[in-house]
C-alpha positions as a Markdown table, in Angstrom:
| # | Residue | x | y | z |
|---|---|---|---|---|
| 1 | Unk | 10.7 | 3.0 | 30.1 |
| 2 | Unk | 13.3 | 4.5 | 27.6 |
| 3 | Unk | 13.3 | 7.7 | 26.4 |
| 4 | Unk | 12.3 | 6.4 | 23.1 |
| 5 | Unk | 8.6 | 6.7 | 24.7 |
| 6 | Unk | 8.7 | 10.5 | 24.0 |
| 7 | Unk | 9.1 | 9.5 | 20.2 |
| 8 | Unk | 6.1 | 7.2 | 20.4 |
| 9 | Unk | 4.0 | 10.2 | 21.3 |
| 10 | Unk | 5.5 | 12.7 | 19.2 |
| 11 | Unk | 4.6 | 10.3 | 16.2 |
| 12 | Unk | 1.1 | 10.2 | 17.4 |
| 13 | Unk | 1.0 | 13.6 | 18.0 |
| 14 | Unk | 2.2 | 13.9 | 14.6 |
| 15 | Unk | -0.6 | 11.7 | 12.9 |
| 16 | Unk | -3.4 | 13.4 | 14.6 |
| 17 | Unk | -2.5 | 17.1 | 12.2 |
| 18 | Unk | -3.7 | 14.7 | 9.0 |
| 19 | Unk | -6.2 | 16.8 | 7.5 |
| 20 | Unk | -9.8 | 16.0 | 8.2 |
| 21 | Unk | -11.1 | 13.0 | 6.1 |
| 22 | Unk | -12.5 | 13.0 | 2.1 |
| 23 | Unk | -15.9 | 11.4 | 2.1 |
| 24 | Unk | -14.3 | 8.0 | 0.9 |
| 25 | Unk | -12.7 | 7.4 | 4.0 |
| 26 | Unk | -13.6 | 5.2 | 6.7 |
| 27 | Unk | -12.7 | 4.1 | 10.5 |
| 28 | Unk | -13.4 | 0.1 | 10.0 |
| 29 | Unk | -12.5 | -1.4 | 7.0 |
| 30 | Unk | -14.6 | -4.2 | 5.1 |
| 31 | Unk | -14.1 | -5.7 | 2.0 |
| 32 | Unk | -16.2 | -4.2 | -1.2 |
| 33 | Unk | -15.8 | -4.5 | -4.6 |
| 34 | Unk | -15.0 | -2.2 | -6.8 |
| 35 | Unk | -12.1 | -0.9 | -4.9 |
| 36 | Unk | -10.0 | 2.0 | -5.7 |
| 37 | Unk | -6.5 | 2.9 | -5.7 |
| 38 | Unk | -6.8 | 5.8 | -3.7 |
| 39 | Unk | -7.4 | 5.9 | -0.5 |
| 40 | Unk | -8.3 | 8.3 | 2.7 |
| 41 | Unk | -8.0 | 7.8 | 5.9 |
| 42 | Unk | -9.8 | 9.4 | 9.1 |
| 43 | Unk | -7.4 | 10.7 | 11.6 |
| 44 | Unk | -7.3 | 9.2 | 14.6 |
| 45 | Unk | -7.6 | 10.0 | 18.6 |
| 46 | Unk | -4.1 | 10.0 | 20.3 |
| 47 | Unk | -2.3 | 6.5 | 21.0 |
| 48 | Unk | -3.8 | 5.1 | 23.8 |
| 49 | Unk | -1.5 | 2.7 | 26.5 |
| 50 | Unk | -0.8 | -0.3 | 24.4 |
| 51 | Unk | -3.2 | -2.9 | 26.5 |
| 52 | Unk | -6.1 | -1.1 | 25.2 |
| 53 | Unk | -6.8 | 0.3 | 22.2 |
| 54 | Unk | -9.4 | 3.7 | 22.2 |
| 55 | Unk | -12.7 | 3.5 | 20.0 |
| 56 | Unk | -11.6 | 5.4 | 16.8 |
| 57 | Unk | -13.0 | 9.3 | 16.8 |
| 58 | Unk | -12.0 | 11.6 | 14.2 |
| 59 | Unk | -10.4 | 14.9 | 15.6 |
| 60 | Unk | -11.0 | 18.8 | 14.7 |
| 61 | Unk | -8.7 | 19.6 | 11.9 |
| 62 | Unk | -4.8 | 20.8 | 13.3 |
| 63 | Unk | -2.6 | 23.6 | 11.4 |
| 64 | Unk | -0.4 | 22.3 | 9.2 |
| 65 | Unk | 3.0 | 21.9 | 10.5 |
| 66 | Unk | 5.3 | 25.1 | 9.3 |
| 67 | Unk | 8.3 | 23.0 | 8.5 |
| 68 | Unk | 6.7 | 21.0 | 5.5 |
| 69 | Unk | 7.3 | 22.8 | 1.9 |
| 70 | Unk | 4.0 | 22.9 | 0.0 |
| 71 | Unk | 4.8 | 21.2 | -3.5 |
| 72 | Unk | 1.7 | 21.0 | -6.6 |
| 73 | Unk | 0.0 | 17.7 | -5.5 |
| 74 | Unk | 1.0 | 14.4 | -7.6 |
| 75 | Unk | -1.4 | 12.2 | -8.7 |
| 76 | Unk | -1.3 | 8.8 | -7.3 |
| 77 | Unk | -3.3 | 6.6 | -9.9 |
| 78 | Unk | -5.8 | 7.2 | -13.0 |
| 79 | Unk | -8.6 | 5.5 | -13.1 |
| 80 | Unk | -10.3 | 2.9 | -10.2 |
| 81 | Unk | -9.8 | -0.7 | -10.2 |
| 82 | Unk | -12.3 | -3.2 | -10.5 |
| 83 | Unk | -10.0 | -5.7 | -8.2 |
| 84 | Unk | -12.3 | -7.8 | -5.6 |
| 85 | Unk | -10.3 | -7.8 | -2.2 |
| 86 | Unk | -8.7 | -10.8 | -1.3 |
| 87 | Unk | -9.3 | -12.2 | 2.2 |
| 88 | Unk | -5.2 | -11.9 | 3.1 |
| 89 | Unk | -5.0 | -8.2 | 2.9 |
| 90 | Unk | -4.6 | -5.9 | 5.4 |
| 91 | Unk | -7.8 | -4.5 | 4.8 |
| 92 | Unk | -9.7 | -7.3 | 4.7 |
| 93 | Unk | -7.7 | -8.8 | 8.1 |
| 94 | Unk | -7.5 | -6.1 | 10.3 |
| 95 | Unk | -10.4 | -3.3 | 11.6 |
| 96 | Unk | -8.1 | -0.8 | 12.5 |
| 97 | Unk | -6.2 | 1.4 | 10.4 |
| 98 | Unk | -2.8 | 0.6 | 9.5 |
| 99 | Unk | -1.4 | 4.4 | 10.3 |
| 100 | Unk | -3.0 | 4.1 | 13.9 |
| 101 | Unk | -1.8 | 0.4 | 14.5 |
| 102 | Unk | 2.0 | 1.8 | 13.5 |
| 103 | Unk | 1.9 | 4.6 | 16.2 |
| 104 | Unk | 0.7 | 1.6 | 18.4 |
| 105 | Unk | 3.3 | -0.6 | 17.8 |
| 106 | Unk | 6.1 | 2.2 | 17.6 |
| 107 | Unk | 4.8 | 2.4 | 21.4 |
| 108 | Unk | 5.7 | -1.0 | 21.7 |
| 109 | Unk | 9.1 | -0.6 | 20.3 |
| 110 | Unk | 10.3 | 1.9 | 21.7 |
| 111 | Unk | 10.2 | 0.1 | 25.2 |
| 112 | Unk | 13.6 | -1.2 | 24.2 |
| 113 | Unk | 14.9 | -0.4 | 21.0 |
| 114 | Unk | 15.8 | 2.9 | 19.0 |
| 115 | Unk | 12.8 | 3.8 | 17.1 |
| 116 | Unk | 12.6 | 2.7 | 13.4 |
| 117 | Unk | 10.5 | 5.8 | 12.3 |
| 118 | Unk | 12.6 | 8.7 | 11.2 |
| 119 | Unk | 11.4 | 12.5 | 11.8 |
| 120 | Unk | 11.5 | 13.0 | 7.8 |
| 121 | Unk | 9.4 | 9.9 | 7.7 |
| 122 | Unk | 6.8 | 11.1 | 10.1 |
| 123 | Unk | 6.4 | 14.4 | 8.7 |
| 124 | Unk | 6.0 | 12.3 | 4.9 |
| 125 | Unk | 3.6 | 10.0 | 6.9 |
| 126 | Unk | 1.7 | 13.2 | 8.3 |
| 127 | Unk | 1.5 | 14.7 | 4.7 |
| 128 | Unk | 0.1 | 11.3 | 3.1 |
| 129 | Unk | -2.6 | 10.0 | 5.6 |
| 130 | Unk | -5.2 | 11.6 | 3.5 |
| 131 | Unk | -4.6 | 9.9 | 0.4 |
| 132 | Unk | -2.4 | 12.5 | -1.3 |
| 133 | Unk | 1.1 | 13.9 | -1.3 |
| 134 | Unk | 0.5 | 17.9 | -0.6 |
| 135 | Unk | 4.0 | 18.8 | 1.0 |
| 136 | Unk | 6.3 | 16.4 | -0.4 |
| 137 | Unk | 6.4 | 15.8 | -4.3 |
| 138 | Unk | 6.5 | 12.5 | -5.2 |
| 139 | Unk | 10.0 | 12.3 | -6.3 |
| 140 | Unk | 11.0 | 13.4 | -2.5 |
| 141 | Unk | 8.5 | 11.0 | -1.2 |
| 142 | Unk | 10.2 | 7.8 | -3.0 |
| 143 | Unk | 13.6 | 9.6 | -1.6 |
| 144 | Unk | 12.1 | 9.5 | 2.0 |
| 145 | Unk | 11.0 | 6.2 | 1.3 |
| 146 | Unk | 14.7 | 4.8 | 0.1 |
| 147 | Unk | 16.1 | 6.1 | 3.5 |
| 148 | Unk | 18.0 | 9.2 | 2.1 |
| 149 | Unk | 17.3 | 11.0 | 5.3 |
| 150 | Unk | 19.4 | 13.9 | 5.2 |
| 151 | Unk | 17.3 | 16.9 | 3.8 |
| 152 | Unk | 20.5 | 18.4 | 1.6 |
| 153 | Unk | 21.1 | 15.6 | 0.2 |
| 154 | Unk | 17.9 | 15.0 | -1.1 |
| 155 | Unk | 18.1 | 18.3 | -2.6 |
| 156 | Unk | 20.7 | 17.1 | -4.8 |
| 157 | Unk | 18.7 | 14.3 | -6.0 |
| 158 | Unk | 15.9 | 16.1 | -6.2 |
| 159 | Unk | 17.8 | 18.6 | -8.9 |
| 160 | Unk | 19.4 | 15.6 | -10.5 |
| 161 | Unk | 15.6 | 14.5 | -11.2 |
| 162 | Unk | 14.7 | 18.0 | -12.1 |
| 163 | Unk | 17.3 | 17.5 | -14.9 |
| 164 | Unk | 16.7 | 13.5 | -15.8 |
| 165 | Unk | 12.9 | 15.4 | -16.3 |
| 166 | Unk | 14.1 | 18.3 | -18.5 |
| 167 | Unk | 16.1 | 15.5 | -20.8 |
| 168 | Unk | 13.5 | 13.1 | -21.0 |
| 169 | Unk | 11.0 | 15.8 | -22.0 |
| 170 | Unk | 12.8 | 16.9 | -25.2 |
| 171 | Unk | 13.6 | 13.4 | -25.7 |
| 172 | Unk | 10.4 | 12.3 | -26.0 |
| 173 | Unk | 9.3 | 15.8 | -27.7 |
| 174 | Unk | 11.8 | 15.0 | -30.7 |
| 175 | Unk | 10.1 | 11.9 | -31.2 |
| 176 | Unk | 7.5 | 14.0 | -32.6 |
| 177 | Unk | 5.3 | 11.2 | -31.6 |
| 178 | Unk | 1.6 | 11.9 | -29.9 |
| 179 | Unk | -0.2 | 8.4 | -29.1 |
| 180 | Unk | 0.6 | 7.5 | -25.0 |
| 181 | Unk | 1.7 | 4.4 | -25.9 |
| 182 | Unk | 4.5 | 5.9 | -28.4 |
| 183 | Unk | 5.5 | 8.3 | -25.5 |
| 184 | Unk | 5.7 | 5.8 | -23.0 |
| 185 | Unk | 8.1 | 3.6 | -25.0 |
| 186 | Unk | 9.9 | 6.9 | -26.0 |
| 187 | Unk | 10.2 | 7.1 | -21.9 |
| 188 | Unk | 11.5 | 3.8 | -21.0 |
| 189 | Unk | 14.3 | 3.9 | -23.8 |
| 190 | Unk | 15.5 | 7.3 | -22.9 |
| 191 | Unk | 15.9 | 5.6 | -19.4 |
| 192 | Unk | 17.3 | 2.6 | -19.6 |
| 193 | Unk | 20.1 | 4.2 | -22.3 |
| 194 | Unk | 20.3 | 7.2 | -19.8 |
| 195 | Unk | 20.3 | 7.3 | -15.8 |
| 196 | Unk | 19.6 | 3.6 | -15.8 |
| 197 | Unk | 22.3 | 2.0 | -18.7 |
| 198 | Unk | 24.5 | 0.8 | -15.6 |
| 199 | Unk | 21.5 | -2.6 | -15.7 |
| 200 | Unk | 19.7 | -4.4 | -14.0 |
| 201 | Unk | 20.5 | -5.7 | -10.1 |
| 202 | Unk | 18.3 | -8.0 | -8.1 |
| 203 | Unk | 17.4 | -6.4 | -4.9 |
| 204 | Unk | 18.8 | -2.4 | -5.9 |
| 205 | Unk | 15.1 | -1.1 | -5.1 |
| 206 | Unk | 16.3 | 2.1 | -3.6 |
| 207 | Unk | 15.9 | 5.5 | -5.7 |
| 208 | Unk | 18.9 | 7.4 | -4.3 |
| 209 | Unk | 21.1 | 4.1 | -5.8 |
| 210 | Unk | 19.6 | 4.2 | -8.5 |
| 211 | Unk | 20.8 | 8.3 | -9.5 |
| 212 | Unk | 24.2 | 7.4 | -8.2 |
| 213 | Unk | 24.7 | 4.2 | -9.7 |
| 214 | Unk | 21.9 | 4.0 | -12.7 |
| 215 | Unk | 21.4 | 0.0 | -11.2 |
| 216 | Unk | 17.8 | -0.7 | -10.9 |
| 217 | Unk | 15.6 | -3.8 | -10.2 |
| 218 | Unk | 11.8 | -3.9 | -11.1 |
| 219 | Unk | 10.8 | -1.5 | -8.3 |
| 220 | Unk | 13.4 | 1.4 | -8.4 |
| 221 | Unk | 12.9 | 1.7 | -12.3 |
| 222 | Unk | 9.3 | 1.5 | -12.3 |
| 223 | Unk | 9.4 | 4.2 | -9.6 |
| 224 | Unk | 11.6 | 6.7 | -11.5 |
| 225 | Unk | 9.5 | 5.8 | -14.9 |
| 226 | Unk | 6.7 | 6.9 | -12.6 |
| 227 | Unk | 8.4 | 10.3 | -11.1 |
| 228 | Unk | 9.1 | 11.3 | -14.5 |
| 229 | Unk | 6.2 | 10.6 | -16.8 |
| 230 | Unk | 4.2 | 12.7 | -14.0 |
| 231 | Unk | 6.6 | 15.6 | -15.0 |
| 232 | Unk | 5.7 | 14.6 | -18.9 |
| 233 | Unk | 2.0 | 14.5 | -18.0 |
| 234 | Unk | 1.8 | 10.8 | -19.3 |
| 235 | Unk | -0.7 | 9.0 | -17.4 |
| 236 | Unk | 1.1 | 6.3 | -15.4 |
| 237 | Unk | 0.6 | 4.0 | -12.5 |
| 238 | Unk | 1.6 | 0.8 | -11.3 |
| 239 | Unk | 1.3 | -2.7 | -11.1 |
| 240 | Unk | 2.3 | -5.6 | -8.9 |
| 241 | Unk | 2.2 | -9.4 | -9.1 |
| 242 | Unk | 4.1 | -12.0 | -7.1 |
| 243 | Unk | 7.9 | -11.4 | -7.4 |
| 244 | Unk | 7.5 | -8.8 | -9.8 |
| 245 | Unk | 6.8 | -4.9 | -10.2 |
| 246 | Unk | 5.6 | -2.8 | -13.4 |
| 247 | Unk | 4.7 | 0.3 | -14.8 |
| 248 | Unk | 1.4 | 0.6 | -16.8 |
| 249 | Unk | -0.1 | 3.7 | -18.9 |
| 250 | Unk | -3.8 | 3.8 | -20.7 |
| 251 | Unk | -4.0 | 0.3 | -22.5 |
| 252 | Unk | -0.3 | -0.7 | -22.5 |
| 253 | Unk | 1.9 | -2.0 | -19.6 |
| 254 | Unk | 5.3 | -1.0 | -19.5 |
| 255 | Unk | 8.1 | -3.7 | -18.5 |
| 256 | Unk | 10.5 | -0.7 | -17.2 |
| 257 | Unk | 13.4 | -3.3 | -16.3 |
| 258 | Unk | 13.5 | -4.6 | -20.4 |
| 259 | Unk | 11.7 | -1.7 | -22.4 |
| 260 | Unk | 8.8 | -3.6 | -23.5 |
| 261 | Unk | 5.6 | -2.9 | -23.7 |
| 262 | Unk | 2.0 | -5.3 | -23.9 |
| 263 | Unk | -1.5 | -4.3 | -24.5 |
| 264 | Unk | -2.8 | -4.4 | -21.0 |
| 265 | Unk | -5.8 | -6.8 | -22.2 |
| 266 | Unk | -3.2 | -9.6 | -22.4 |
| 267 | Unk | -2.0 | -8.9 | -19.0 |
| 268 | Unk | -2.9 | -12.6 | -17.2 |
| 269 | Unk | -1.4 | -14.4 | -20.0 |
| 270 | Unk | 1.7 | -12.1 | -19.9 |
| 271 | Unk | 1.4 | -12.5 | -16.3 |
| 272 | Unk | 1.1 | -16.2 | -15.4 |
| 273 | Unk | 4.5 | -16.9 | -18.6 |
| 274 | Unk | 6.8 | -14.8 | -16.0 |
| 275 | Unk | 5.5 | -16.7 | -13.2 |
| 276 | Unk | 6.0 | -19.9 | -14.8 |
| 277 | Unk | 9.8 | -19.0 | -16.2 |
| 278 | Unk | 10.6 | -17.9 | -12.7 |
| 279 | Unk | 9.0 | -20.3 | -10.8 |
| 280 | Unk | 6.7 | -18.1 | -8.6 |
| 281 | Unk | 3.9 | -18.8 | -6.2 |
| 282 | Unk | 0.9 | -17.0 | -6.1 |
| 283 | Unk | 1.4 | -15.6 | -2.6 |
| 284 | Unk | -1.7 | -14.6 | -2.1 |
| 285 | Unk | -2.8 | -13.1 | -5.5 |
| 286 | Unk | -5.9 | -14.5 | -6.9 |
| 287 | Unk | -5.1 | -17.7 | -9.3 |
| 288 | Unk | -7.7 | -15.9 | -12.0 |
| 289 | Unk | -6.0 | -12.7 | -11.5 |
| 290 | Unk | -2.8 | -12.7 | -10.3 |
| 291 | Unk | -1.7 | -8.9 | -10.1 |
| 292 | Unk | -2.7 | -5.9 | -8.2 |
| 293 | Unk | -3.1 | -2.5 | -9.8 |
| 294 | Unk | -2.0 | 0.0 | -7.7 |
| 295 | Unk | -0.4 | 4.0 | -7.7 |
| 296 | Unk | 2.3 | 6.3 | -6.6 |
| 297 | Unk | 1.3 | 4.7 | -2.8 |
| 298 | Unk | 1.5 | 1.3 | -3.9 |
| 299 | Unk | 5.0 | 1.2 | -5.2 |
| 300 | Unk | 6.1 | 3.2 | -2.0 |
| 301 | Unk | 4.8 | 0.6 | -0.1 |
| 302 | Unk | 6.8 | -1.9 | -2.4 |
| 303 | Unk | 9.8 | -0.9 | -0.9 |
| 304 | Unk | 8.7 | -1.0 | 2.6 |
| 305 | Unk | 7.1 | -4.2 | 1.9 |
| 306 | Unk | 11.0 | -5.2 | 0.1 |
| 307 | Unk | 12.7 | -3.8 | 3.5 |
| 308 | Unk | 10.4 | -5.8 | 5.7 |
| 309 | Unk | 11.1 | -9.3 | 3.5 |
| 310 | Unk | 14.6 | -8.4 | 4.5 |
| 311 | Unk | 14.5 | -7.8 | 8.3 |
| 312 | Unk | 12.4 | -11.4 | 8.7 |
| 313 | Unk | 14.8 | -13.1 | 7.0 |
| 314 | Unk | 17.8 | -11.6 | 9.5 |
| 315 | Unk | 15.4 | -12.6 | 12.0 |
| 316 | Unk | 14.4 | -8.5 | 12.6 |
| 317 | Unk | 11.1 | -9.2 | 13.6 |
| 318 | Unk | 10.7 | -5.6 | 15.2 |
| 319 | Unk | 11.5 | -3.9 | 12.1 |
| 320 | Unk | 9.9 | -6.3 | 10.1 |
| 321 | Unk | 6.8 | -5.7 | 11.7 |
| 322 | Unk | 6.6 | -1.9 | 11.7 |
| 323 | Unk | 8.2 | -1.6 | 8.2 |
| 324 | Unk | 5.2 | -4.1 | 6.8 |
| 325 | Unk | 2.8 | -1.8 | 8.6 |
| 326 | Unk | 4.5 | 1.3 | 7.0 |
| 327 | Unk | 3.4 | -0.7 | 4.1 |
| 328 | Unk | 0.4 | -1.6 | 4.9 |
| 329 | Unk | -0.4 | 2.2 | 5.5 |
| 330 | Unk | 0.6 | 3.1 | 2.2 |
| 331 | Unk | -1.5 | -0.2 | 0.2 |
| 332 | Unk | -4.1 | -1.8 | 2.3 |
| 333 | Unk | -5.2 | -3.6 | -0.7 |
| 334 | Unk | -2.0 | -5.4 | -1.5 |
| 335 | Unk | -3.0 | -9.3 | -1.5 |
| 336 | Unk | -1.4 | -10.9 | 1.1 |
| 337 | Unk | -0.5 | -8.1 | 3.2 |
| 338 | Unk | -2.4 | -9.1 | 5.9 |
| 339 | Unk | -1.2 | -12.2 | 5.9 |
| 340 | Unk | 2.1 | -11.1 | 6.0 |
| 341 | Unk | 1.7 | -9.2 | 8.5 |
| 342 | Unk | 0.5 | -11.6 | 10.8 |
| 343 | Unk | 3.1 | -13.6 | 10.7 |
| 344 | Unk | 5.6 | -10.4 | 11.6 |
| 345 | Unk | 3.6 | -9.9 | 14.7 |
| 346 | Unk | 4.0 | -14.0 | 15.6 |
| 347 | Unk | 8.0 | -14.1 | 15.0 |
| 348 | Unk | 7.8 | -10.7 | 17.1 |
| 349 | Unk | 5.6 | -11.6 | 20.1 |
| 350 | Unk | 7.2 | -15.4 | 20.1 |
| 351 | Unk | 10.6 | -13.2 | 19.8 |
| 352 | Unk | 9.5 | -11.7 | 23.2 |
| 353 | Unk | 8.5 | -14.6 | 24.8 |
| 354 | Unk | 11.9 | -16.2 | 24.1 |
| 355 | Unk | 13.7 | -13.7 | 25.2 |
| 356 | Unk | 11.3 | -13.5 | 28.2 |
| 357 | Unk | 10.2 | -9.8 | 27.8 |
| 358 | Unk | 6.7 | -11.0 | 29.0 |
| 359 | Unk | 6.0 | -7.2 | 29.1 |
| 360 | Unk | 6.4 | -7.0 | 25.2 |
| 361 | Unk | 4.6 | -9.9 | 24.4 |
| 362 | Unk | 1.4 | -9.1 | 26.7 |
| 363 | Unk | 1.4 | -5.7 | 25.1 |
| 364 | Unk | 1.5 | -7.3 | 21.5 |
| 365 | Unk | -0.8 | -9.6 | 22.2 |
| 366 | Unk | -3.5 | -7.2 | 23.9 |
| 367 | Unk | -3.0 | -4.7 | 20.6 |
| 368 | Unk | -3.6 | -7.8 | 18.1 |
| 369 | Unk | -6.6 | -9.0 | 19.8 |
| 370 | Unk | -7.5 | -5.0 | 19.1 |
| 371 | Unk | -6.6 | -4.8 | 15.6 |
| 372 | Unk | -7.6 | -8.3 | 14.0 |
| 373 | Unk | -11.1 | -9.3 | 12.7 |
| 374 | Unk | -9.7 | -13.0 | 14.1 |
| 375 | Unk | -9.2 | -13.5 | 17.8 |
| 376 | Unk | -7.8 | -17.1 | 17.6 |
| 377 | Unk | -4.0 | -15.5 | 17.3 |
| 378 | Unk | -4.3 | -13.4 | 20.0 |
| 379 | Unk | -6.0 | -15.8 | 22.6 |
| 380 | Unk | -3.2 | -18.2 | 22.0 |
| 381 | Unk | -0.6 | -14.8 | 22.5 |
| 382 | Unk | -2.5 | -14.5 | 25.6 |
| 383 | Unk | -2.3 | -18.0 | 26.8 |
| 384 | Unk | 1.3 | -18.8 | 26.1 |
| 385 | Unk | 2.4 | -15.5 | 28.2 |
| 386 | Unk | -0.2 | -16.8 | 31.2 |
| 387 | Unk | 1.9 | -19.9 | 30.8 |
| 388 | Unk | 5.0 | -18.2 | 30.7 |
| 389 | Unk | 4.0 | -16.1 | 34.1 |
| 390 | Unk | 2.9 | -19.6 | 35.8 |
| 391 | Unk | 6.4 | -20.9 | 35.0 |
| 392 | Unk | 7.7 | -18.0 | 36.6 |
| 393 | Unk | 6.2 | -17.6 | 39.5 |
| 394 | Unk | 6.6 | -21.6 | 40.1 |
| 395 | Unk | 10.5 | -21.4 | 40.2 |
């Protein structure tokens, strides 16, 4: 084994200092309705080897570790939602936590490759396992998130924020308007005439392009509408749909890529017209309710979830895998995550197989038969690598 296994352990080492559990949280998932958009995790017993996953036991509370900066908690959604889970996400696909399943499958990874979690990452991972950002604001978060990795440099976009937020305040002050909906178009047109007049670009969902560029897609200007109403004290959270991210404030959505806002009771209708103009498939989004409301978490996992598209299409399936379960941890609720995730763990276990890493692919397939409520995938993981061995040891 690599070196890379000391990583493995120091990430699960890491995740086992999440703060002890709110009362919301729980070990197993199962699907209930209503469902909120917070959510709390229980922290888990150290990664165990990867053929066998360890019953899950929650352990006494660690210190906090002395090289995260305490920042004023951000909140991460107003209000629940009344969404019903569907039966692709994670949640409702998988009985293990998606944060304990990472550390699992960084074990798995790091057999042969360079890890894919960075140390800024893990310490941002440690800090948001309980449902909350208390060390990193949420403006460093999405930073973290959009791979600017080196600490002084995200101090420079953090104090190019700090000053987008000190604009957009008066901005919206000399508007001398009070209604949210008033203050939240006030927002969006101080943005898009501002840090994000350099337009639109498909794909640019990365924050730190975003401040040096001001190019945006749906994501990265729905996330820095986010980081900066929070500073204004504007409600604000977010929503998804296939192919498509938003903003939304009490009873108005925000269209952060255009300006507009719409009264969120006409949401479906407004909904199901970009779908149709664009030619999108449900992907897993309920046909009478085709978007997801979600928080600060929810567009963080976004980009993961963008990163992951990505690496699948390159034919990345490592990456693709642990960057959907980054995801996952961050959303469990997004529909079709599960789903999505499945199918990263196929292209990566038939990946091994190909390449005849037998060792790889027995360990994927022993964690999936752990993790998934369905054990149909993993018995035929298991019996293509016993056919694989027979073939072997015939030659």
């Amino acid at each position: 084994m690599r070196s890379n296994s000391l990583f493995s352990q120091v990430f699960a080492s890491i995740l086992l200092t999440a703060s002890a559990a709110s009362t919301f949280a729980q070990t197993t998932y199962s699907v209930v309705a209503p469902v909120q958009t917070t959510y709390s995790v229980v922290s888990e017993p150290p990664a165990t080897p990867v053929s066998s996953v360890a019953p899950v036991e929650a352990p006494k509370p660690a210190a906090p570790l002395k090289q995260a900066k305490p920042s004023k908690p951000e909140v991460t959604t107003f209000g629940p939602s009344d969404e019903t889970l569907t039966s692709n996400t994670y949640q409702a696909m998988y009985r293990v936590d998606a944060f304990t399943v990472l550390s699992q499958a960084l074990a798995i990874e790091s057999r042969a490759t360079q890890p894919t979690m960075t140390a800024d990452e893990n310490a941002l991972f440690q800090d948001l396992r309980d449902g909350r950002g208390d060390r990193f604001s949420f403006a460093e978060a999405a930073l973290i998130v959009s791979e600017v990795h080196d600490a002084g440099q995200r101090q420079t976009y953090l104090a190019q924020i700090d000053q987008i937020a000190a604009d957009a305040k008066t901005a919206v002050a000399n508007a001398n308007h009070k209604t949210i909906k008033a203050k939240a178009h006030d927002l969006i047109k101080f943005l898009l005439e501002g840090p994000m007049k350099a337009g639109y670009v498909s794909g640019q969902d990365k924050l730190g392009k975003l401040l040096d560029t001001g190019h945006f897609n749906c994501v990265s200007s729905a996330l820095l509408f986010s980081i900066i109403a929070h500073r204004l004290d504007l409600p604000v959270a977010t929503v998804t749909q296939p192919g498509h991210v938003f903003s939304r404030v009490p009873g108005y959505d925000v269209q952060t890529t255009s300006g507009n806002l719409h009264k969120s009771e006409n949401r479906v209708k407004e909904v199901r017209d970009m779908m149709e103009e664009n030619k999108l498939n449900l992907d897993g989004f309920d046909p009478d309710r085709p978007y997801h409301e979600t928080g600060d978490f929810g567009i963080l996992a976004s980009i993961y979830e963008n990163t992951a598209i990505g690496e699948k299409a390159d034919k990345r399936y490592v990456q693709s895998t642990i960057d959907g379960l980054k995801s996952a941890c961050l959303d469990p609720t997004q529909p079709d995550s599960g789903h999505a995730l499945e199918t990263r763990f196929q292209k990566w276990f038939n990946a091994a197989t190909t390449g005849h890493d037998l060792v790889t692919a027995r360990a994927i397939a022993n964690l999936y038969r752990q993790i998934s409520r369905d054990p149909s995938i993993a018995d035929k993981m298991a019996r293509t690598v016993a056919n694989a061995n027979s073939q072997l040891a015939s030659r």
